[in-house]
Amino acid sequence: MDNKNIKLLEDLLYNFENEVVIEKVGNIENSELLHIFAANYNWNNGFDVPRAIINNKYCDYGTGLLLFYYADGYRFLMDKEEVLSSPLLEWKNFITHLFEKLINIDFNTQEISFRPDLSKIQVFKLRKNNPNVPEVLIEKSPGIVIDIPKI
């Protein structure tokens, strides 16, 4: 990654207000850059920026899967009804929308791989608790693995 992209990521992560970040994320035309940004995003800043990432036409399926798990998608897969009854409206709306995008493969590319960090025991419990869990959500996604630098 070149210095220009590193500087952009640093600015997006640390120097801009959410409105500016959302606008700049909408203009990113590099799926790898979106993926690295998503992996370094501070979730204390809310769901508006991750929503802008998944709505960017250059957002890769692997990035969507990364965001799903970083937003506690495992809990959604374990007990969807609990999530749907959650009072955390913004999280609930984000995770259910992203779930639908993922199972419908509503992304333009599948070139960046993401492997959910699930142990064999977690996968076993998940399949036992939810036998209809889509395999695409628990297996490594297609594409190449990208080294994610910490910004």
Coordinates of C-alpha atoms in Angstrom, one line a residue:
M1 CA 0.0 0.0 0.0
D2 CA 1.4 3.4 -1.0
N3 CA 1.8 6.4 1.3
K4 CA -1.1 8.2 -0.3
N5 CA -3.5 5.4 0.6
I6 CA -2.1 5.1 4.1
K7 CA -2.5 8.8 4.7
L8 CA -6.1 8.6 3.4
L9 CA -6.9 5.7 5.8
E10 CA -5.4 7.5 8.7
D11 CA -7.4 10.6 7.9
L12 CA -10.6 8.5 7.6
L13 CA -10.0 6.7 10.8
Y14 CA -8.8 9.6 13.0
N15 CA -9.2 13.1 11.5
F16 CA -12.6 13.5 9.9
E17 CA -16.2 13.8 11.2
N18 CA -18.6 10.9 10.3
E19 CA -20.3 13.0 7.6
V20 CA -17.0 13.6 5.8
V21 CA -15.9 10.0 6.2
I22 CA -19.2 8.8 4.7
E23 CA -18.7 11.1 1.7
K24 CA -15.1 10.1 1.2
V25 CA -16.0 6.3 1.6
G26 CA -18.6 6.8 -1.1
N27 CA -15.9 8.0 -3.5
I28 CA -13.4 5.2 -2.9
E29 CA -13.0 3.0 -6.0
N30 CA -10.6 0.5 -4.6
S31 CA -12.1 -2.6 -2.9
E32 CA -8.8 -3.5 -1.1
L33 CA -8.7 0.0 0.4
L34 CA -12.3 -0.4 1.6
H35 CA -11.5 -3.8 3.1
I36 CA -8.5 -2.5 5.0
F37 CA -10.5 0.5 6.2
A38 CA -13.3 -1.7 7.3
A39 CA -10.9 -4.0 9.3
N40 CA -9.6 -1.0 11.1
Y41 CA -12.9 0.8 11.7
N42 CA -13.7 1.9 15.3
W43 CA -17.2 0.6 16.0
N44 CA -17.7 3.1 18.8
N45 CA -18.3 5.6 15.9
G46 CA -21.6 3.9 15.0
F47 CA -23.0 2.1 12.0
D48 CA -23.3 5.0 9.4
V49 CA -19.7 4.5 8.1
P50 CA -20.0 0.7 7.8
R51 CA -23.3 1.2 6.0
A52 CA -21.5 3.5 3.6
I53 CA -18.9 0.8 3.1
I54 CA -21.3 -1.9 2.2
N55 CA -23.3 0.4 0.0
N56 CA -20.2 1.4 -2.0
K57 CA -20.3 -0.5 -5.4
Y58 CA -16.6 -1.4 -4.9
C59 CA -17.3 -3.2 -1.6
D60 CA -16.3 -6.8 -2.0
Y61 CA -18.2 -9.8 -0.6
G62 CA -15.3 -10.6 1.7
T63 CA -15.5 -7.1 3.1
G64 CA -19.2 -7.5 3.7
L65 CA -18.5 -10.8 5.5
L66 CA -15.8 -9.1 7.6
L67 CA -18.2 -6.4 8.6
F68 CA -20.9 -8.9 9.4
Y69 CA -18.6 -10.7 11.9
Y70 CA -17.1 -7.5 13.3
A71 CA -20.7 -6.4 14.0
D72 CA -21.4 -9.6 16.0
G73 CA -22.9 -11.5 13.2
Y74 CA -22.2 -14.7 15.1
R75 CA -24.8 -13.7 17.6
F76 CA -27.2 -13.1 14.8
L77 CA -26.6 -16.6 13.4
M78 CA -26.9 -18.2 16.8
D79 CA -30.3 -16.6 17.6
K80 CA -31.8 -14.5 14.9
E81 CA -35.1 -14.1 16.9
E82 CA -33.1 -12.6 19.9
V83 CA -31.5 -10.1 17.6
L84 CA -34.8 -9.2 15.9
S85 CA -36.3 -8.4 19.3
S86 CA -33.2 -6.4 20.4
P87 CA -33.9 -2.8 21.4
L88 CA -30.6 -1.8 19.6
L89 CA -32.4 -0.7 16.5
E90 CA -29.4 0.7 14.6
W91 CA -27.4 -2.5 15.1
K92 CA -30.4 -4.7 14.3
N93 CA -31.1 -2.9 11.1
F94 CA -27.5 -3.0 10.0
I95 CA -26.9 -6.7 10.7
T96 CA -30.2 -7.9 9.2
H97 CA -29.6 -5.8 6.0
L98 CA -26.0 -7.1 5.7
F99 CA -27.2 -10.7 6.3
E100 CA -29.6 -10.3 3.4
K101 CA -26.9 -8.8 1.1
L102 CA -24.5 -11.7 2.0
I103 CA -26.9 -14.6 1.5
N104 CA -28.1 -13.0 -1.8
I105 CA -24.5 -12.3 -2.8
D106 CA -25.4 -8.7 -3.5
F107 CA -21.9 -7.6 -4.1
N108 CA -20.2 -6.8 -7.4
T109 CA -17.0 -8.8 -6.7
Q110 CA -15.8 -11.8 -4.7
E111 CA -12.1 -11.1 -5.0
I112 CA -11.1 -10.5 -1.4
S113 CA -11.2 -13.5 1.0
F114 CA -12.3 -13.4 4.6
R115 CA -12.4 -16.4 6.9
P116 CA -14.6 -16.0 10.0
D117 CA -12.6 -16.5 13.1
L118 CA -14.7 -19.4 14.4
S119 CA -13.3 -22.3 16.3
K120 CA -14.5 -25.8 15.5
I121 CA -16.6 -25.7 18.7
Q122 CA -18.2 -22.5 17.7
V123 CA -19.1 -23.9 14.2
F124 CA -20.4 -27.1 15.9
K125 CA -22.6 -25.1 18.3
L126 CA -23.8 -22.8 15.5
R127 CA -24.8 -25.7 13.2
K128 CA -26.5 -27.5 16.2
N129 CA -28.4 -24.4 17.2
N130 CA -29.2 -23.3 13.6
P131 CA -29.0 -26.2 11.2
N132 CA -30.1 -24.0 8.3
V133 CA -27.2 -21.5 8.7
P134 CA -25.9 -20.7 5.2
E135 CA -22.5 -22.3 4.6
V136 CA -21.3 -19.1 2.8
L137 CA -21.5 -17.3 6.1
I138 CA -19.3 -19.7 8.1
E139 CA -16.7 -20.7 5.5
K140 CA -13.8 -18.8 4.0
S141 CA -15.1 -16.5 1.2
P142 CA -13.6 -16.7 -2.3
G143 CA -10.7 -14.5 -3.3
I144 CA -7.3 -13.7 -2.2
V145 CA -6.2 -13.0 1.4
I146 CA -5.1 -9.5 2.1
D147 CA -2.7 -8.6 4.8
I148 CA -4.5 -6.1 7.0
P149 CA -2.1 -3.5 8.4
K150 CA -3.1 -1.8 11.7
I151 CA -3.5 1.8 11.0

